[in-house]
Coordinates of C-alpha atoms in Angstrom, one line a residue:
Chain A
M1 CA -9.5 2.2 40.1
E2 CA -7.1 2.0 37.1
K3 CA -7.7 -1.2 36.6
K4 CA -11.6 -0.1 36.3
S5 CA -10.5 2.9 34.0
N6 CA -9.1 0.5 31.7
R7 CA -11.5 -2.2 31.6
V8 CA -13.9 0.9 31.0
L9 CA -11.5 1.5 28.0
S10 CA -10.9 -1.7 26.7
A11 CA -15.3 -1.7 26.1
I12 CA -14.7 1.2 24.3
E13 CA -12.3 -0.1 22.3
S14 CA -14.2 -3.3 21.1
V15 CA -17.2 -1.4 20.6
C16 CA -15.0 0.7 18.2
Y17 CA -12.9 -1.9 16.8
K18 CA -16.9 -3.4 15.9
F19 CA -18.0 -0.2 14.2
R20 CA -15.0 0.7 12.4
Y21 CA -16.2 1.0 9.1
L22 CA -19.0 2.9 10.3
F23 CA -17.1 5.2 12.3
L24 CA -15.2 5.2 8.6
I25 CA -18.4 5.8 6.9
L26 CA -19.2 9.0 9.0
Y27 CA -15.9 10.0 8.6
V28 CA -16.2 10.6 4.7
A29 CA -19.8 11.5 5.5
L30 CA -18.6 14.5 7.0
M31 CA -15.9 15.6 4.5
V32 CA -19.2 15.7 2.4
I33 CA -21.0 18.3 5.1
V34 CA -18.2 20.4 6.5
P35 CA -18.9 22.4 3.1
F36 CA -22.2 23.1 3.7
L37 CA -22.2 24.1 7.4
D38 CA -21.9 27.5 8.6
I39 CA -18.7 27.2 11.0
K40 CA -17.3 30.6 12.0
L41 CA -13.7 31.9 11.0
V42 CA -12.8 31.2 14.7
H43 CA -13.8 27.9 14.9
A44 CA -12.6 27.0 11.8
Q45 CA -9.7 28.2 12.7
V46 CA -9.5 26.1 15.7
I47 CA -10.2 23.1 13.8
I48 CA -8.3 23.3 11.8
L49 CA -5.4 23.3 13.9
I50 CA -6.3 20.3 15.7
G51 CA -5.8 18.6 12.3
V52 CA -2.1 20.1 11.7
Y53 CA -1.4 19.1 15.4
A54 CA -2.8 15.6 14.9
M55 CA -0.8 15.2 11.8
L56 CA 2.1 16.4 13.6
G57 CA 1.4 13.9 16.7
M58 CA 1.4 11.4 13.8
G59 CA 4.8 12.1 12.4
L60 CA 6.6 12.8 16.0
N61 CA 4.8 9.9 16.7
V62 CA 6.4 7.6 14.6
L63 CA 9.5 8.5 15.8
I64 CA 9.0 8.3 19.7
G65 CA 6.2 6.1 19.8
Y66 CA 7.4 3.9 17.7
T67 CA 10.8 3.5 17.5
G68 CA 11.2 5.2 20.5
L69 CA 13.8 8.3 20.0
V70 CA 12.5 11.0 21.4
S71 CA 13.0 14.9 19.3
L72 CA 12.9 18.3 20.6
G73 CA 13.3 19.6 17.4
H74 CA 10.4 18.5 15.3
A75 CA 9.3 22.8 15.1
G76 CA 12.3 22.5 12.8
F77 CA 10.5 19.9 10.2
Y78 CA 7.7 21.8 10.7
A79 CA 9.2 24.8 9.4
I80 CA 10.9 23.5 6.8
G81 CA 7.7 21.9 5.2
A82 CA 5.4 25.7 5.6
Y83 CA 8.3 27.8 4.2
T84 CA 8.9 24.9 1.6
C85 CA 6.0 25.1 0.6
A86 CA 5.0 28.8 1.0
L87 CA 8.3 29.9 -0.9
L88 CA 7.8 28.0 -4.0
E89 CA 4.0 29.0 -4.2
T90 CA 5.1 32.8 -3.6
K91 CA 8.6 33.0 -5.1
L92 CA 8.1 30.2 -7.8
G93 CA 4.1 30.5 -8.5
V94 CA 4.1 26.4 -8.0
N95 CA 1.3 25.0 -8.0
F96 CA 0.0 24.6 -4.0
W97 CA -0.3 20.5 -4.7
L98 CA 3.7 19.7 -6.0
A99 CA 4.5 22.4 -3.7
L100 CA 3.1 20.4 -0.7
V101 CA 4.8 16.8 -1.6
A102 CA 8.3 19.1 -2.6
S103 CA 7.6 20.1 1.4
G104 CA 6.8 16.7 2.4
V105 CA 10.5 15.3 0.1
L106 CA 12.5 18.3 0.9
T107 CA 11.6 17.8 5.0
A108 CA 12.5 14.2 4.3
F109 CA 15.5 14.5 3.0
I110 CA 16.5 16.7 5.9
G111 CA 15.2 13.8 8.2
F112 CA 17.6 11.6 7.1
L113 CA 20.6 14.0 7.2
L114 CA 19.7 14.5 10.9
G115 CA 19.0 10.9 11.4
L116 CA 22.6 9.6 10.9
P117 CA 23.6 11.3 14.2
S118 CA 20.8 9.1 15.3
L119 CA 23.4 6.2 14.6
R120 CA 25.9 7.1 17.4
L121 CA 23.8 9.1 19.5
S122 CA 21.1 7.5 22.3
G123 CA 18.8 8.7 25.0
S124 CA 19.1 12.3 25.8
Y125 CA 22.3 13.2 24.0
L126 CA 20.0 12.5 20.4
S127 CA 17.5 14.9 22.2
I128 CA 20.3 17.4 22.2
V129 CA 20.7 17.5 18.5
T130 CA 17.1 17.5 17.8
L131 CA 17.4 20.5 20.1
G132 CA 20.0 22.2 17.9
F133 CA 18.7 21.4 14.9
C134 CA 15.7 23.5 15.8
E135 CA 17.5 26.1 16.7
I136 CA 19.6 25.9 13.5
V137 CA 16.8 26.1 11.4
T138 CA 14.6 29.1 13.1
M139 CA 17.9 30.6 12.8
I140 CA 18.3 30.4 8.9
L141 CA 14.7 31.6 8.7
K142 CA 15.3 34.5 10.3
Q143 CA 18.9 35.6 8.6
W144 CA 18.4 34.1 5.2
E145 CA 16.7 37.5 4.3
S146 CA 16.9 37.4 0.9
V147 CA 15.5 33.9 0.2
T148 CA 12.8 34.0 3.7
N149 CA 12.0 37.4 4.3
G150 CA 13.7 37.4 7.8
N151 CA 11.5 38.2 10.6
Y152 CA 9.2 39.6 8.5
G153 CA 8.1 36.1 7.2
V154 CA 6.6 35.0 3.9
R155 CA 3.0 37.2 2.8
N156 CA 0.1 36.2 0.2
I157 CA 0.4 32.6 0.2
K158 CA -2.5 31.6 -2.1
Q159 CA -5.0 28.9 -0.8
P160 CA -4.8 25.9 -2.6
V161 CA -7.6 25.6 -5.8
F162 CA -9.1 22.0 -6.1
F163 CA -10.8 21.2 -10.1
G164 CA -11.1 25.1 -9.7
I165 CA -12.7 25.6 -6.5
K166 CA -10.9 27.8 -4.0
L167 CA -10.4 25.9 -0.3
D168 CA -10.5 27.9 1.8
M169 CA -11.7 28.7 5.8
Y170 CA -14.7 30.6 4.6
N171 CA -16.9 27.8 2.3
G172 CA -15.0 24.9 4.7
G173 CA -12.6 23.6 1.7
L174 CA -9.7 23.9 4.2
I175 CA -11.4 22.1 6.2
V176 CA -12.0 18.7 4.2
L177 CA -8.5 19.2 3.1
M178 CA -7.6 18.7 6.7
L179 CA -9.8 16.2 7.1
V180 CA -8.6 14.1 3.9
L181 CA -4.7 14.7 4.8
C182 CA -5.6 13.4 8.5
L183 CA -7.5 10.4 7.2
I184 CA -4.5 9.3 4.8
V185 CA -1.9 10.4 7.2
G186 CA -3.6 8.1 9.7
V187 CA -4.3 5.4 7.6
A188 CA -0.3 5.2 6.7
S189 CA 0.7 5.4 10.6
L190 CA -1.0 2.5 11.1
A191 CA -0.3 0.6 7.8
I192 CA 3.5 1.0 8.6
R193 CA 2.7 0.0 12.3
N194 CA 1.6 -3.7 11.5
S195 CA 4.0 -4.4 8.6
N196 CA 8.1 -5.5 8.8
A197 CA 9.2 -1.8 9.3
G198 CA 6.4 -1.2 12.3
R199 CA 8.0 -4.0 13.9
A200 CA 11.4 -3.5 13.4
F201 CA 10.9 0.2 15.0
R202 CA 8.8 -1.4 17.9
A203 CA 11.6 -3.9 18.7
I204 CA 14.4 -1.2 18.4
K205 CA 12.4 0.8 20.9
D206 CA 12.0 -2.1 23.0
D207 CA 15.4 -3.6 23.1
E208 CA 18.4 -2.6 20.6
L209 CA 20.3 -5.5 21.5
A210 CA 17.6 -8.1 20.6
A211 CA 16.1 -6.1 17.7
N212 CA 19.9 -6.7 15.8
M213 CA 20.2 -10.0 17.1
M214 CA 17.1 -10.9 15.4
G215 CA 18.5 -9.4 12.0
I216 CA 17.0 -5.9 12.1
H217 CA 19.7 -3.7 10.6
V218 CA 18.8 -1.0 13.5
S219 CA 20.9 1.9 12.1
R220 CA 19.2 1.6 8.1
Y221 CA 15.5 1.6 10.2
K222 CA 16.3 4.7 13.1
I223 CA 17.0 6.6 9.7
M224 CA 14.2 5.4 8.2
S225 CA 12.2 6.4 10.8
F226 CA 13.7 9.6 10.9
V227 CA 12.6 10.1 7.0
I228 CA 8.9 9.2 7.6
S229 CA 8.8 11.4 10.6
A230 CA 10.0 14.1 9.0
F231 CA 7.8 13.5 5.9
I232 CA 5.0 13.5 8.0
T233 CA 5.7 16.9 9.4
G234 CA 6.5 18.3 6.4
I235 CA 3.2 17.9 4.9
A236 CA 1.8 19.4 7.9
G237 CA 3.8 22.4 7.7
G238 CA 2.8 22.9 4.3
F239 CA -0.6 22.1 5.2
Y240 CA -0.8 24.7 7.4
C241 CA 0.9 27.6 5.7
V242 CA -1.9 27.7 3.6
T243 CA -4.5 28.0 5.9
R244 CA -2.7 31.2 7.2
N245 CA -1.8 34.2 4.9
Y246 CA 1.6 34.3 6.1
I247 CA 4.0 32.5 8.1
E248 CA 6.9 34.0 9.9
P249 CA 9.7 32.2 12.1
G250 CA 8.3 33.0 15.3
S251 CA 5.8 30.5 14.8
F252 CA 8.3 27.7 14.7
N253 CA 10.4 28.1 17.9
F254 CA 11.2 25.5 21.0
D255 CA 7.4 26.1 22.4
V256 CA 6.5 24.2 19.0
S257 CA 8.2 21.4 19.7
I258 CA 7.1 21.1 23.2
L259 CA 3.7 21.6 22.3
I260 CA 3.4 18.8 19.7
L261 CA 5.5 16.1 22.0
S262 CA 3.0 17.0 24.7
V263 CA -0.1 15.9 21.9
V264 CA 2.1 13.0 21.6
I265 CA 2.6 12.3 25.0
I266 CA -0.9 12.9 26.4
G267 CA -2.5 11.4 23.6
G268 CA -0.9 8.1 24.1
L269 CA 2.8 7.0 22.9
G270 CA 2.2 4.7 19.6
T271 CA -1.0 5.5 19.2
I272 CA -2.8 7.1 16.1
R273 CA -6.8 7.7 18.1
G274 CA -4.3 9.5 20.6
M275 CA -2.8 12.0 18.4
V276 CA -6.0 12.8 17.6
F277 CA -7.5 12.8 21.0
G278 CA -4.3 15.0 22.1
A279 CA -4.4 17.3 19.8
A280 CA -8.0 18.3 20.2
I281 CA -7.5 18.3 24.3
L282 CA -4.3 21.0 23.6
Q283 CA -5.9 23.3 21.4
L284 CA -9.5 23.5 23.1
F285 CA -8.0 23.9 26.5
P286 CA -6.9 27.3 26.1
Q287 CA -9.9 28.2 24.5
V288 CA -12.2 26.7 26.4
F289 CA -10.4 27.7 29.9
R290 CA -10.4 31.8 28.4
F291 CA -12.2 32.9 30.6
L292 CA -9.4 32.2 33.6
D293 CA -6.9 34.2 31.6
E294 CA -3.5 33.9 32.4
W295 CA -4.4 31.0 35.1
R296 CA -5.1 28.7 32.3
Y297 CA -1.8 27.9 31.8
V298 CA -1.6 27.4 35.6
V299 CA -4.5 25.0 35.3
Y300 CA -3.2 23.8 32.3
G301 CA 0.8 23.2 33.7
L302 CA -1.4 21.1 37.0
L303 CA -3.7 19.3 34.8
L304 CA -0.2 17.8 32.8
I305 CA 1.7 17.4 36.3
V306 CA -1.5 15.6 37.8
M307 CA -2.1 13.5 34.3
M308 CA 1.6 12.3 34.5
R309 CA 1.1 11.2 37.9
F310 CA -1.7 8.7 37.2
R311 CA -2.1 7.9 33.5
P312 CA 1.6 8.3 32.4
Q313 CA 0.8 6.3 29.2
G314 CA -1.3 9.0 27.9
L315 CA -4.6 9.2 27.9
L316 CA -5.7 7.1 25.5
G317 CA -2.8 5.0 25.5
W318 CA -3.2 1.3 26.6
Q319 CA -2.1 -2.1 25.4
S320 CA -5.5 -3.2 23.2
T321 CA -7.4 -6.2 24.3
Q322 CA -8.3 -6.5 20.8
P323 CA -7.3 -9.8 19.5
Y324 CA -4.3 -9.9 17.0
H325 CA -5.7 -9.4 13.7
L326 CA -5.3 -12.0 11.3
S327 CA -5.8 -11.4 7.7
K328 CA -8.5 -14.1 5.6
K329 CA -5.5 -15.2 4.0
T330 CA -4.0 -16.3 6.8
K331 CA -6.9 -17.8 8.3
Q332 CA -6.8 -19.9 4.9
I333 CA -3.6 -21.0 4.8
L334 CA -4.1 -22.5 8.7
E335 CA -7.5 -24.0 8.0
A336 CA -5.8 -25.7 4.9
D337 CA -2.9 -27.1 7.0
G338 CA -5.7 -28.4 9.4
G339 CA -2.9 -29.2 12.1
T340 CA -1.2 -31.7 10.2
S341 CA 2.0 -29.9 9.0
E342 CA 4.8 -30.0 10.8
P343 CA 5.8 -26.2 11.4
L344 CA 9.0 -27.0 13.1
E345 CA 10.7 -28.7 10.4
A346 CA 13.8 -27.0 9.7
A347 CA 15.0 -25.2 6.9
G348 CA 17.1 -27.5 4.6
K349 CA 16.5 -31.0 6.4
T350 CA 15.2 -32.5 3.4
E351 CA 18.4 -31.2 1.5
G352 CA 20.0 -34.8 2.8
G353 CA 22.5 -33.4 4.8
S354 CA 21.1 -35.2 7.8
E355 CA 23.2 -37.9 10.1
Q356 CA 23.8 -41.1 8.6
Chain B
M1 CA 31.3 -34.7 9.0
S2 CA 32.8 -31.4 9.0
G3 CA 31.8 -28.0 7.7
F4 CA 28.7 -27.7 9.6
L5 CA 29.4 -25.1 12.5
E6 CA 33.6 -25.3 12.8
V7 CA 35.4 -23.0 15.9
S8 CA 39.3 -23.2 15.6
H9 CA 41.2 -21.8 17.8
I10 CA 39.1 -18.4 18.5
K11 CA 39.7 -15.8 21.5
M12 CA 38.1 -12.6 23.0
Q13 CA 40.6 -10.3 24.5
F14 CA 38.8 -7.3 26.6
G15 CA 42.0 -5.3 27.9
G16 CA 44.2 -7.5 29.9
L17 CA 41.6 -10.3 30.4
A18 CA 41.0 -13.1 28.1
A19 CA 37.6 -14.0 28.2
V20 CA 37.9 -17.4 25.8
D21 CA 41.2 -18.3 25.4
D22 CA 41.3 -20.9 22.2
V23 CA 38.8 -22.4 22.3
T24 CA 37.8 -25.0 19.7
M25 CA 34.9 -26.9 18.9
H26 CA 32.7 -28.0 16.6
V27 CA 28.9 -28.8 16.0
D28 CA 27.5 -31.1 13.5
K29 CA 24.3 -31.2 12.0
G30 CA 21.4 -32.8 14.3
E31 CA 23.2 -32.5 17.5
I32 CA 22.4 -31.5 20.9
V33 CA 25.7 -30.2 21.9
S34 CA 26.2 -29.0 25.2
L35 CA 28.5 -26.0 26.4
I36 CA 29.1 -25.9 30.0
G37 CA 31.2 -24.3 32.9
P38 CA 31.7 -22.7 35.9
N39 CA 30.2 -18.9 36.0
G40 CA 32.0 -16.2 34.6
A41 CA 33.9 -19.2 32.4
G42 CA 33.0 -17.1 29.0
K43 CA 30.4 -19.6 27.6
T44 CA 28.2 -16.9 26.7
T45 CA 31.3 -14.8 25.3
V46 CA 31.4 -18.0 22.9
F47 CA 27.5 -17.6 21.8
N48 CA 28.3 -13.2 21.4
M49 CA 31.6 -14.7 19.2
L50 CA 29.2 -16.3 17.4
T51 CA 26.5 -14.3 17.0
G52 CA 28.8 -11.1 15.9
V53 CA 28.2 -9.4 18.7
Y54 CA 31.9 -9.2 19.5
N55 CA 34.5 -9.3 16.9
I56 CA 37.1 -12.0 17.7
T57 CA 40.5 -11.0 18.5
S58 CA 41.6 -14.3 16.5
G59 CA 41.1 -17.7 15.5
E60 CA 38.3 -18.9 12.9
M61 CA 34.7 -19.5 12.6
S62 CA 33.0 -21.3 9.8
F63 CA 29.1 -22.1 9.2
E64 CA 28.5 -24.6 6.4
G65 CA 31.6 -23.3 4.7
Q66 CA 30.8 -19.3 5.2
D67 CA 33.1 -17.7 7.2
L68 CA 31.6 -16.1 10.5
K69 CA 34.5 -13.8 11.1
S70 CA 33.7 -11.2 9.1
M71 CA 29.8 -11.0 9.0
I72 CA 27.9 -8.8 11.3
P73 CA 25.0 -10.0 13.4
Q74 CA 22.2 -9.6 10.4
D75 CA 23.8 -11.8 7.8
I76 CA 24.4 -14.4 10.4
V77 CA 20.9 -14.4 11.0
K78 CA 20.0 -14.5 7.5
I79 CA 22.5 -17.5 7.0
G80 CA 20.8 -19.4 9.6
I81 CA 21.9 -19.5 13.1
S82 CA 19.9 -18.1 15.8
R83 CA 19.8 -17.7 19.5
T84 CA 18.0 -17.1 22.9
F85 CA 19.5 -15.0 25.8
Q86 CA 20.6 -16.1 29.2
N87 CA 18.6 -12.8 30.7
L88 CA 15.4 -12.9 28.5
R89 CA 15.4 -10.1 25.9
L90 CA 11.9 -9.9 24.4
F91 CA 10.4 -6.9 23.2
P92 CA 7.9 -7.0 26.0
K93 CA 5.0 -4.1 24.5
M94 CA 4.7 -5.8 21.5
R95 CA 2.5 -9.3 21.7
V96 CA 3.3 -12.7 21.7
I97 CA 2.9 -13.0 18.1
E98 CA 4.2 -10.2 17.0
N99 CA 7.6 -10.9 18.9
V100 CA 7.4 -14.1 16.9
L101 CA 6.7 -12.1 14.1
V102 CA 9.9 -10.1 14.3
G103 CA 11.4 -13.4 14.1
T104 CA 10.5 -13.7 10.4
H105 CA 12.3 -10.2 9.4
V106 CA 15.0 -11.8 7.9
R107 CA 13.1 -14.2 5.9
T108 CA 10.6 -11.1 4.7
K109 CA 11.2 -10.1 1.1
Y110 CA 7.9 -7.5 0.6
N111 CA 9.6 -3.5 0.6
F112 CA 8.1 -1.1 2.3
W113 CA 6.1 0.6 -0.3
D114 CA 4.5 -3.3 -0.2
S115 CA 3.6 -2.8 3.2
L116 CA 2.4 1.0 2.7
L117 CA 0.3 0.2 0.1
R118 CA -0.8 -3.7 1.3
T119 CA 0.3 -4.8 -2.3
P120 CA -0.9 -8.5 -2.8
R121 CA 2.6 -9.8 -2.0
F122 CA 2.8 -7.9 1.0
R123 CA -0.5 -9.7 1.5
R124 CA 0.4 -12.8 0.6
E125 CA 4.1 -13.1 2.4
E126 CA 2.6 -11.3 5.8
A127 CA 0.0 -14.0 5.7
E128 CA 2.3 -16.4 5.3
H129 CA 4.6 -15.6 8.2
T130 CA 1.6 -14.9 10.5
A131 CA 0.6 -18.8 9.6
R132 CA 3.7 -20.0 10.1
V133 CA 4.6 -18.5 13.6
I134 CA 0.9 -19.9 14.6
Q135 CA 2.1 -22.9 14.1
I136 CA 5.1 -22.6 15.6
L137 CA 3.3 -21.3 18.8
R138 CA 0.8 -24.7 18.6
S139 CA 3.4 -26.5 18.4
I140 CA 5.2 -25.6 22.0
G141 CA 2.0 -25.2 23.5
M142 CA 1.7 -21.2 23.4
D143 CA -1.0 -20.2 20.9
G144 CA -3.7 -19.5 23.4
M145 CA -1.8 -16.4 24.3
R146 CA -0.6 -15.1 21.1
N147 CA -2.5 -12.0 21.5
S148 CA -1.2 -11.3 25.1
F149 CA 1.7 -8.7 25.3
V150 CA 5.0 -10.0 26.9
N151 CA 5.0 -8.2 29.9
S152 CA 2.2 -10.1 31.1
L153 CA 3.4 -13.8 30.7
P154 CA 5.1 -15.8 33.3
Y155 CA 8.5 -16.4 32.8
G156 CA 8.5 -20.1 31.5
D157 CA 6.4 -19.0 28.7
Q158 CA 8.3 -15.9 27.9
R159 CA 11.6 -18.0 27.5
K160 CA 9.1 -20.2 25.1
V161 CA 8.4 -17.2 23.4
E162 CA 11.9 -16.7 23.0
I163 CA 12.9 -20.2 21.3
A164 CA 9.8 -19.6 19.4
R165 CA 11.6 -16.4 17.9
A166 CA 15.0 -17.5 17.5
I167 CA 13.0 -20.9 15.3
A168 CA 10.5 -18.1 13.3
T169 CA 13.8 -17.1 11.9
D170 CA 14.3 -19.7 9.7
A171 CA 17.6 -21.0 11.7
K172 CA 19.5 -24.0 11.0
L173 CA 21.6 -23.8 14.3
I174 CA 19.9 -22.4 17.4
L175 CA 21.7 -21.1 20.5
L176 CA 19.8 -21.5 23.7
D177 CA 21.6 -19.7 26.2
E178 CA 20.6 -21.3 29.4
P179 CA 16.8 -21.9 28.8
A180 CA 16.2 -23.8 32.2
A181 CA 16.9 -21.0 34.2
G182 CA 14.5 -19.8 36.8
M183 CA 12.1 -22.7 35.5
N184 CA 11.0 -25.0 38.0
P185 CA 11.6 -28.6 37.7
A186 CA 8.5 -30.0 35.8
E187 CA 8.9 -26.7 33.4
S188 CA 12.7 -27.8 32.6
E189 CA 11.8 -31.1 32.0
E190 CA 9.0 -29.9 29.4
L191 CA 11.4 -27.8 28.0
L192 CA 14.1 -31.0 28.1
R193 CA 11.2 -32.8 25.9
F194 CA 10.6 -29.8 23.6
I195 CA 15.0 -29.5 23.0
R196 CA 15.0 -33.1 22.0
E197 CA 12.0 -32.5 19.4
L198 CA 13.3 -29.6 17.9
R199 CA 16.5 -32.1 17.3
D200 CA 14.5 -34.4 15.6
K201 CA 12.8 -32.1 13.6
G202 CA 16.0 -31.5 12.2
Y203 CA 17.4 -28.3 13.8
T204 CA 20.8 -28.2 15.8
I205 CA 21.2 -27.3 19.5
L206 CA 24.2 -25.8 20.5
L207 CA 23.1 -25.4 24.5
I208 CA 24.6 -23.3 27.5
E209 CA 23.5 -24.9 30.4
H210 CA 24.5 -24.6 33.9
D211 CA 22.5 -27.2 35.8
M212 CA 24.6 -30.6 35.2
S213 CA 21.7 -32.9 35.9
V214 CA 19.9 -31.2 32.7
V215 CA 22.7 -30.8 30.2
M216 CA 23.9 -35.0 31.1
N217 CA 19.9 -35.8 30.3
I218 CA 19.6 -34.2 26.9
S219 CA 23.5 -33.4 25.6
D220 CA 25.1 -35.9 22.8
R221 CA 28.1 -34.3 23.3
I222 CA 30.0 -32.0 26.1
Y223 CA 32.5 -28.8 26.0
V224 CA 33.6 -27.3 29.1
L225 CA 35.0 -24.2 29.8
D226 CA 36.4 -22.9 32.3
H227 CA 38.3 -19.3 32.9
G228 CA 37.9 -18.9 28.9
K229 CA 39.6 -22.2 28.5
L230 CA 38.6 -25.7 27.0
I231 CA 38.8 -28.6 29.7
A232 CA 37.1 -30.5 28.5
E233 CA 35.0 -32.5 25.7
G234 CA 33.2 -35.8 25.1
L235 CA 30.3 -37.5 25.9
P236 CA 28.2 -36.9 28.8
Q237 CA 29.7 -40.1 30.8
E238 CA 33.2 -39.2 29.4
I239 CA 32.5 -35.3 31.0
A240 CA 30.9 -36.5 34.1
N241 CA 34.1 -38.5 35.4
N242 CA 36.5 -36.6 34.3
P243 CA 38.6 -35.0 37.4
K244 CA 39.3 -32.0 35.2
V245 CA 35.7 -30.9 34.9
I246 CA 34.8 -32.4 38.8
E247 CA 37.6 -30.1 40.2
A248 CA 36.6 -27.0 37.9
Y249 CA 32.7 -27.3 39.4
L250 CA 34.0 -28.7 42.9
G251 CA 36.8 -26.1 43.5
G252 CA 34.1 -23.1 41.6
E253 CA 31.6 -24.2 44.4
Q254 CA 33.8 -23.5 47.1
K255 CA 35.5 -20.4 45.8
N256 CA 32.7 -18.1 44.6
V257 CA 29.4 -19.4 46.0
K258 CA 26.8 -19.4 44.1
N259 CA 24.5 -17.1 44.2
N260 CA 21.3 -17.9 42.3

């Protein structure tokens, strides 16, 4: 049964792969159309939350899906991003776009600091540290009243303005911004995955000692993945704060960390499509099954258990059946050689050091 | 000739146990040298010392005149020593081609921003490395499987991928830790041919092997370790007739029955 479902998925994958540019065009077209659609406020809010959680998922995915470091404290990064953006805007009157970048940068710096203990700790021990981190962040947000306004939260966060157009819920501007940010984060995640750094991350996840022996500076890359993950999460937080009128420490508690983690696990570790899918499911489920009242969370929990039993790799997580993408340049080099070269030639043999 | 791999009086002490004690050896460029010995003789420990996994207790090691003792594993790979592992250590959730591409990590010069922005530098280097990896895979007859995930490959093929990964680091000296383990006779015959081919292409090989028949066939020189001490060295015929070696092996077989 599982084999069959995999075959169906890989068929879908190959179709998607074939038409990937078409999908990209459709995606861009969607951005153009959205402002002309009449989207109800409730719907817009859910759509935006899906986007935010897709981004949060992609952020955590860099850490868990690529490098294999489990963080239970991503709500902490999320909060830092949201508060940075909100406070810069409301207290210092900084432009949203600058504040958004600042959220990413500051959160990335905190990510760097939190990444340091990851060099000495592994597995569950590291997760506990991140858990503590999240608690500390919420505690600071609650207690540092002179800056964060404590439990009252930050109010009157202004909506971003783009060349004179105010982006809000009613004109669909925030949805467009969400689509743009998701696209950038998604493309960047993929670009990182298929590069030297991405391979280093995944090598560390699979076998740390072997990665070390292949010349990968394991600690450097672990910190780097913390920084990237925190940066993306910070951006998501910065964006989230402008979609609300106000934010409060309670929006960033441990439950949120778990929700982000669920997005990653349910969607499918290591994949980008999985993050979007996981975010959509987790945000839509409580809405669609509203008629079940409190029971929906019981059903939700049961579904999670069933899923972990039958599809532990995540709903959209499977080993790709598509061939590894070779760039045009690679093919050119291979063709130019035509199989005549001696690929195994040892480095430095021609330097004249061979045996007499 | 001296100065390729020089190891003198190295010692590795774990608490009260000297896993490797006063071993002196050298490997010249273009040789296939074997390190043999019964189970637990300290062969893999020597590899771990050479590749920087352990900080050696005492002694000197150098490669092409560079002191290995103070180097971290990453630098050792960079100057041209690469290894495989006794129990396969591949990256099972990555494709064959990606596994071997990890080997090119130390030769990669583009930085993170290049890869994020897909700069020409990134594209050029990535294309060169990918092409080279495909050529390596071709030469070991693994190109047809480059898209497969490593965890779906048969054991013998996984060993080949590991060797390909070691080659991809542009190593001059390749340390192979029991490459024929778990292979059937036909596979190990093919492996031996491949190792000789590597030597002919200019690589230098230091080999750990358990199986005497494999070793006798391929080695230019042999070192024999027993209980962490070097008990013999020389040409294959000399080793085969050395009473100490025979005793170590036969005695070893009687004392602790091999379990493989």
